[in-house]
Short mmCIF file of C-alpha atoms in Angstrom, two decimals:
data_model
loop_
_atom_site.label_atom_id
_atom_site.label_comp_id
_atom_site.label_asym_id
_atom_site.label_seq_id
_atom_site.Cartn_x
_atom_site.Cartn_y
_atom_site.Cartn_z
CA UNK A 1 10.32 -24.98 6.28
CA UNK A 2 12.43 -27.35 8.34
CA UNK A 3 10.30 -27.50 11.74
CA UNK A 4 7.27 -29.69 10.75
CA UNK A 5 8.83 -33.21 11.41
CA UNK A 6 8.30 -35.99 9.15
CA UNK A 7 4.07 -35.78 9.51
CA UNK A 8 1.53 -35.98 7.15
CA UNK A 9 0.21 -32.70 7.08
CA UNK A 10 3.16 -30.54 8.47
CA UNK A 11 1.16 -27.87 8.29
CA UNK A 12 -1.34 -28.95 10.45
CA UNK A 13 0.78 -29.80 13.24
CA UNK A 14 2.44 -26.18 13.32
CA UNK A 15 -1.72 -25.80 14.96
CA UNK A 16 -0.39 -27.09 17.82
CA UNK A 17 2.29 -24.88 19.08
CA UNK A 18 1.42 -22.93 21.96
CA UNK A 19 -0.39 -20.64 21.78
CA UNK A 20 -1.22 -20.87 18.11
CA UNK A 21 -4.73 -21.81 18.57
CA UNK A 22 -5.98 -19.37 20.64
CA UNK A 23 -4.54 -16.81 17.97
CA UNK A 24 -6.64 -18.38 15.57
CA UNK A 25 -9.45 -18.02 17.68
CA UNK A 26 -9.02 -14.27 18.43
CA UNK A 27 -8.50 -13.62 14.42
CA UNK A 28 -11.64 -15.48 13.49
CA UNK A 29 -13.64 -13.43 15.77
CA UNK A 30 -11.97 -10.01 14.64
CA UNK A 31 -12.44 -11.08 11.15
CA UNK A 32 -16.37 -11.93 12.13
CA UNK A 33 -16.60 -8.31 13.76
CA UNK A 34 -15.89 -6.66 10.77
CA UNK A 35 -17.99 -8.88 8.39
CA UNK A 36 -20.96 -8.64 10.17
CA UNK A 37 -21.00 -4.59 10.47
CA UNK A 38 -24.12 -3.16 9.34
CA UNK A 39 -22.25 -1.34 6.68
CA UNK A 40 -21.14 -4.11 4.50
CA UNK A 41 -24.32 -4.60 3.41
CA UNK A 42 -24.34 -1.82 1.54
CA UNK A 43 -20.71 -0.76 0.81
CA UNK A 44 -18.83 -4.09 0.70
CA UNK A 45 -16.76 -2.89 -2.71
CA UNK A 46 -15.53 0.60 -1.05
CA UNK A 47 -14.31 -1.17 2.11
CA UNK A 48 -12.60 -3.69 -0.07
CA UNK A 49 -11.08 -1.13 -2.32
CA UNK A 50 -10.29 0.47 0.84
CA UNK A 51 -8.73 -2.20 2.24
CA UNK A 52 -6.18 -2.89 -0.74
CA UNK A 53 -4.82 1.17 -0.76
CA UNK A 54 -4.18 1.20 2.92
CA UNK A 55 -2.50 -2.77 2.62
CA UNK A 56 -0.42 -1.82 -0.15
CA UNK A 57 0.95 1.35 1.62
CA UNK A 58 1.44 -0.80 4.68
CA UNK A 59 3.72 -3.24 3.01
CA UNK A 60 5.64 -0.58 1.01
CA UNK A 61 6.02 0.76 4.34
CA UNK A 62 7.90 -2.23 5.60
CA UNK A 63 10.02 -2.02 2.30
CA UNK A 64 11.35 1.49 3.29
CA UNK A 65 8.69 3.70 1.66
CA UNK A 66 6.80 5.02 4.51
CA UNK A 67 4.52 7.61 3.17
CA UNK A 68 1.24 9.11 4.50
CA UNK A 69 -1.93 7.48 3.17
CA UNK A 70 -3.28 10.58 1.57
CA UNK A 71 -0.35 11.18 -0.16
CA UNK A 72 -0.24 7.75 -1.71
CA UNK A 73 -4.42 8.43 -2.66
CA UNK A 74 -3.16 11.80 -4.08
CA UNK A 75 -0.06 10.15 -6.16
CA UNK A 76 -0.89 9.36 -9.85
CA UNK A 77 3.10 8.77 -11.00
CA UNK A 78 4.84 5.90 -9.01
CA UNK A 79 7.88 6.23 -11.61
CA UNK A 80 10.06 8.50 -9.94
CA UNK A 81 12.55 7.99 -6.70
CA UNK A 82 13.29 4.67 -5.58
CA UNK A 83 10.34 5.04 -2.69
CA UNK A 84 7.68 6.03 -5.30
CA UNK A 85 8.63 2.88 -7.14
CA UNK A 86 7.96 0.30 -4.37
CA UNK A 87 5.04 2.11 -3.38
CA UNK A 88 4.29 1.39 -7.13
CA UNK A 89 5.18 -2.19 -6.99
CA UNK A 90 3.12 -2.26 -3.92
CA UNK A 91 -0.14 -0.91 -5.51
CA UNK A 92 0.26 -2.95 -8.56
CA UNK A 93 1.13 -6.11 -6.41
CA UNK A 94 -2.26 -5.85 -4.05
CA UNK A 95 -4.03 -5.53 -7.24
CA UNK A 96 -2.58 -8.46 -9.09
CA UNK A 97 -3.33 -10.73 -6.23
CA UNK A 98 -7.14 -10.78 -6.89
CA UNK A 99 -6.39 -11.85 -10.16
CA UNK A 100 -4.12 -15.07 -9.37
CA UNK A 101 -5.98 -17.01 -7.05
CA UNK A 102 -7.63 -19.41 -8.69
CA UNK A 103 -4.45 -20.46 -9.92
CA UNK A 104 -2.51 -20.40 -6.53
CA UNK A 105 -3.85 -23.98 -5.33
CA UNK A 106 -2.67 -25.66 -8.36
CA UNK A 107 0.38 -23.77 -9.45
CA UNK A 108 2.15 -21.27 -6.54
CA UNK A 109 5.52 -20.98 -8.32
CA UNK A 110 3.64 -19.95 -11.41
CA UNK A 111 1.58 -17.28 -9.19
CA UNK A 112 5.56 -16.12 -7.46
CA UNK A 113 6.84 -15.60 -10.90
CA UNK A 114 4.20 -13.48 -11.80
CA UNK A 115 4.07 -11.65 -8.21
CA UNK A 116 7.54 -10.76 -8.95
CA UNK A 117 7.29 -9.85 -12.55
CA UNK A 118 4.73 -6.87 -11.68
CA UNK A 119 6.69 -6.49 -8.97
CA UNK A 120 9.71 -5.56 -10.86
CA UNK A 121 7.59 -3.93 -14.19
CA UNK A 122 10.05 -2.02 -15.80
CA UNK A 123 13.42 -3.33 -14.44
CA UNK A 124 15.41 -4.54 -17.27
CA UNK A 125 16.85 -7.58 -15.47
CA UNK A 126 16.91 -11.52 -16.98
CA UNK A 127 16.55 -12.41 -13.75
CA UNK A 128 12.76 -10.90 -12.93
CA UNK A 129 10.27 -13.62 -12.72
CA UNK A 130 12.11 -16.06 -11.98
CA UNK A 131 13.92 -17.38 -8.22
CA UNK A 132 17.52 -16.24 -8.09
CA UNK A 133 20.64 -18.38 -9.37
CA UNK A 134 23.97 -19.10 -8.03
CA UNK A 135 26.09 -15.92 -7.35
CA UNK A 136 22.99 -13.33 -7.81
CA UNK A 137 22.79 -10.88 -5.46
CA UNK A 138 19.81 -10.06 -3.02
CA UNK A 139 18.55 -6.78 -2.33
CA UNK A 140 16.14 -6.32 0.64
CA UNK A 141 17.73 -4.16 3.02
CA UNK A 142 15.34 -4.89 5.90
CA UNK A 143 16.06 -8.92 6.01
CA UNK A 144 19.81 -8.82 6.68
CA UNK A 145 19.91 -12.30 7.48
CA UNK A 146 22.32 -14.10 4.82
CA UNK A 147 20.11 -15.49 2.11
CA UNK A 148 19.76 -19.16 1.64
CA UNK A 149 22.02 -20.54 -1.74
CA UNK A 150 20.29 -21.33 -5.25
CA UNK A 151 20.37 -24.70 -4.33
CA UNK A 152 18.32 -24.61 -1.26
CA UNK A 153 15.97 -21.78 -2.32
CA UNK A 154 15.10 -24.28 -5.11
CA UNK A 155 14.51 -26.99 -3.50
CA UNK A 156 12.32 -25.35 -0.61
CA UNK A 157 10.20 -23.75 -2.67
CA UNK A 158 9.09 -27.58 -4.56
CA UNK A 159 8.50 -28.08 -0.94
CA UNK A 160 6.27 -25.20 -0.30
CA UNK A 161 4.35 -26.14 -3.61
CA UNK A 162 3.99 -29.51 -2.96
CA UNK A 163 2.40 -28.61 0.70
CA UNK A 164 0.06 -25.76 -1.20
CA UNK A 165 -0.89 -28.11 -3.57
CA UNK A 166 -1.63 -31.04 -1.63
CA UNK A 167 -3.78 -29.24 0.94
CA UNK A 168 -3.83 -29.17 4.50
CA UNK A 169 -6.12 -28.99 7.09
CA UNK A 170 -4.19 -26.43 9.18
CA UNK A 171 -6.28 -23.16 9.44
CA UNK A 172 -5.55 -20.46 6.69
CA UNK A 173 -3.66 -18.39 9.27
CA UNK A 174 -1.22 -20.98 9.74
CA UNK A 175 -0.61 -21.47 6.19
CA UNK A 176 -0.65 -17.90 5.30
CA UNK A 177 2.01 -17.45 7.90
CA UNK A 178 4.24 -20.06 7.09
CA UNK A 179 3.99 -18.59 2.84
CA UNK A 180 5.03 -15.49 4.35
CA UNK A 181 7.61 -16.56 6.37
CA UNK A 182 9.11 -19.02 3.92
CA UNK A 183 9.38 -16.68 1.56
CA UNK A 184 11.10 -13.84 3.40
CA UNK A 185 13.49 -16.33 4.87
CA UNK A 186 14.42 -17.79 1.22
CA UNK A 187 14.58 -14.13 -0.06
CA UNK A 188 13.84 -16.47 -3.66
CA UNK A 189 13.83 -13.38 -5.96
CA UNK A 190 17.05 -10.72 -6.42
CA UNK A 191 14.49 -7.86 -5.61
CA UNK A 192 11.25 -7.12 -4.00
CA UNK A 193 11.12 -10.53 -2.07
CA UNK A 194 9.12 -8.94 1.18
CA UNK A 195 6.30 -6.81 -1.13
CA UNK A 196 6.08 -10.75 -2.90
CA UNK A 197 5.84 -12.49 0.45
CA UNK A 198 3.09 -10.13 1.64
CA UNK A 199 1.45 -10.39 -1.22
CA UNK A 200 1.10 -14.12 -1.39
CA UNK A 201 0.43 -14.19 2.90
CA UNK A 202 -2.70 -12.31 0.92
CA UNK A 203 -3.71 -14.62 -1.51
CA UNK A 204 -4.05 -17.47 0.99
CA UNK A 205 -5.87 -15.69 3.18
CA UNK A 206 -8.38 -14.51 0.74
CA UNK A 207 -8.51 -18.23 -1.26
CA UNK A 208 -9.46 -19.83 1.90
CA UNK A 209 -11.72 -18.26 2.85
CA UNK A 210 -11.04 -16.80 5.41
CA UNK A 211 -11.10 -12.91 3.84
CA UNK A 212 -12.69 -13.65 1.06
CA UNK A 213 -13.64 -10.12 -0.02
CA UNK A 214 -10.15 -9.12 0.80
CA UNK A 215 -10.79 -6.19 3.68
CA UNK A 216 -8.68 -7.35 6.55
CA UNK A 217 -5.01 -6.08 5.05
CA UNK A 218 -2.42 -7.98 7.67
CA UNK A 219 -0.23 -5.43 5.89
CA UNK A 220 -1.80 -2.88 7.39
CA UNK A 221 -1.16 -4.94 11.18
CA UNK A 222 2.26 -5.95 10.00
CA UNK A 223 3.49 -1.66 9.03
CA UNK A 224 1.43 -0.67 12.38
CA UNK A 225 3.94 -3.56 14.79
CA UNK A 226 7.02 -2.21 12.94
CA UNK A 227 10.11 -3.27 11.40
CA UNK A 228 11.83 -4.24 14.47
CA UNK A 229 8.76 -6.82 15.75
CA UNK A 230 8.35 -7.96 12.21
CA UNK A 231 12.29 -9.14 11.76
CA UNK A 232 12.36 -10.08 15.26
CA UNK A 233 9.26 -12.66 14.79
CA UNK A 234 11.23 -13.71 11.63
CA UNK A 235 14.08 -14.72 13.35
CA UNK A 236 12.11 -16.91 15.31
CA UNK A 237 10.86 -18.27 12.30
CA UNK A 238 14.10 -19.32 10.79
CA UNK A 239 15.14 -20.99 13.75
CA UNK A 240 13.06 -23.33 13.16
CA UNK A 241 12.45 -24.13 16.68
CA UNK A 242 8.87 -24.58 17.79
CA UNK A 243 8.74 -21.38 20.03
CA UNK A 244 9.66 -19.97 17.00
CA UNK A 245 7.56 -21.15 14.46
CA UNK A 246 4.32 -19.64 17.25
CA UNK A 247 5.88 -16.38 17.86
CA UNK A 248 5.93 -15.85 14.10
CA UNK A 249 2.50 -17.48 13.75
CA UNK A 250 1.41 -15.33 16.41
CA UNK A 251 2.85 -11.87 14.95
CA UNK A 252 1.10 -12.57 11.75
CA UNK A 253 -2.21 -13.30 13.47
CA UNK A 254 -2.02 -9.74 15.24
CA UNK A 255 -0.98 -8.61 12.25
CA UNK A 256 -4.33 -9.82 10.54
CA UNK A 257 -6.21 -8.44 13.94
CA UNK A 258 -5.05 -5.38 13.24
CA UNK A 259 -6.19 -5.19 9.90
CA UNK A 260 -9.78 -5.99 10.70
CA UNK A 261 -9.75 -3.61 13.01
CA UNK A 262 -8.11 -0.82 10.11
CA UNK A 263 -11.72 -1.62 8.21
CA UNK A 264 -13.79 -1.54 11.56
CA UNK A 265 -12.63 1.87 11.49
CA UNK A 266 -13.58 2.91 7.75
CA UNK A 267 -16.82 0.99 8.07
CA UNK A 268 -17.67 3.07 11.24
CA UNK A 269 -16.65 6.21 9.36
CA UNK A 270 -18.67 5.38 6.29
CA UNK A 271 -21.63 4.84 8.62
CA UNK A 272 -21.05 8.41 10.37
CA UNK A 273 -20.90 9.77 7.04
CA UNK A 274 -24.30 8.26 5.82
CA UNK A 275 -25.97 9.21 9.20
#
């Protein structure tokens, strides 16, 4: 992340960008909608559970495996084609996430390695769980930007640690946004990079707080604005410049809207259902 400037908490100032704010605002209030419907009271655990199928087929989606939600509840074997394995990768990623984030504030490589490790389960590769090296190939088709060297993948992500572990005061949205988009720009792993990055835009969201039960999937938001929106707001993340940075910001925050509204949407069917 090169557009901060020199300030305390970089993260924090990317709060300022136009714009930016009132995107926080709006998500807040979508993620309050769906919170406070009746239904949670009662059914909390379905709408998270839920929550992780439809977010895990909406970032497999993004990763070239576009398949119908029923079919992905009807699948039991994710072991065959190439599109049944990352909508494997996806599942198992969603579900891993839950399980690393008490460890994310104090150790986010750690929790990347591991991303990518149950990403790749199965691939007999020396170089799973662990960021690319020097002359290692990438493959993620939908990021055709050229990938960033060993060198500077290495020593961004210490960066991104050392802001995740030091804390910031920006809102979570801003910080899940910039995980995301630091992470697909540094493409850090030979495989899987964009199921990782949406996987750890997740986590933060959930740590802080600000999804804590986990049933607003921004995967969901980020599969419904398409491929073409979601690269586009990327490139305006790598440029680095600060209209950038808030289009990208902004995507994401739709992105989570969207989401909220995806569980609106089951609540109010579950509610129809007990009527």
């Amino acid at each position: 992340m090169s557009t901060t400037g020199a300030t305390a908490d970089p993260l924090a100032a990317l709060g300022s960008l136009p714009g930016v704010a009132e995107s926080v605002e709006s998500v807040r209030k979508a993620v309050d909608r769906v919170y406070g419907h009746r239904i949670m009271r009662r059914r909390s655990n379905a709408i998270t559970s839920e929550a992780a199928l439809r977010g895990a087929r909406g970032s497999a989606a993004l990763s070239g495996a576009d398949w119908a939600l029923e079919e992905v509840r009807r699948r039991t074997d994710f072991s065959g084609d190439a599109e049944a394995r990352v909508l494997g990768a996806a599942l198992r990623l969603t579900a891993e996430a839950g399980q690393l984030l008490s460890i994310w504030r104090q150790s986010p490589l750690r929790v990347l390695a591991r991303l990518h490790l149950v990403a790749a389960a199965g691939r007999e590769d020396a170089a799973v769980g662990r960021p690319r090296q020097a002359g290692e190939p990438v493959d993620e088709p939908l990021v055709e930007l050229a990938p960033p060297g060993a060198d500077e993948v290495s020593g961004r992500l210490e960066g991104l640690s050392e802001l995740i572990i030091a804390g910031s005061s920006a809102p979570a949205l801003v910080t899940a946004a910039v995980v995301h988009g630091e992470l697909l720009a540094l493409r850090p792993f030979v495989s899987h990079n964009g199921l990782v990055a949406r996987a750890a835009e997740r986590i933060v969201l959930v740590g802080s707080g600000l999804d804590p039960k986990s049933i607003c999937p921004a995967e969901v938001g980020h599969a419904e604005l398409g491929r073409a929106a979601y690269v586009a707001a990327l490139d305006g993340y790598v440029s680095g410049t600060p209209d950038g940075m808030a289009a990208w910001i902004t995507h994401c925050a739709k992105a989570v809207e969207l989401g909220a509204r995806e569980s609106t949407a089951v609540c109010e069917a579950l509610q129809r259902g007990a009527a």
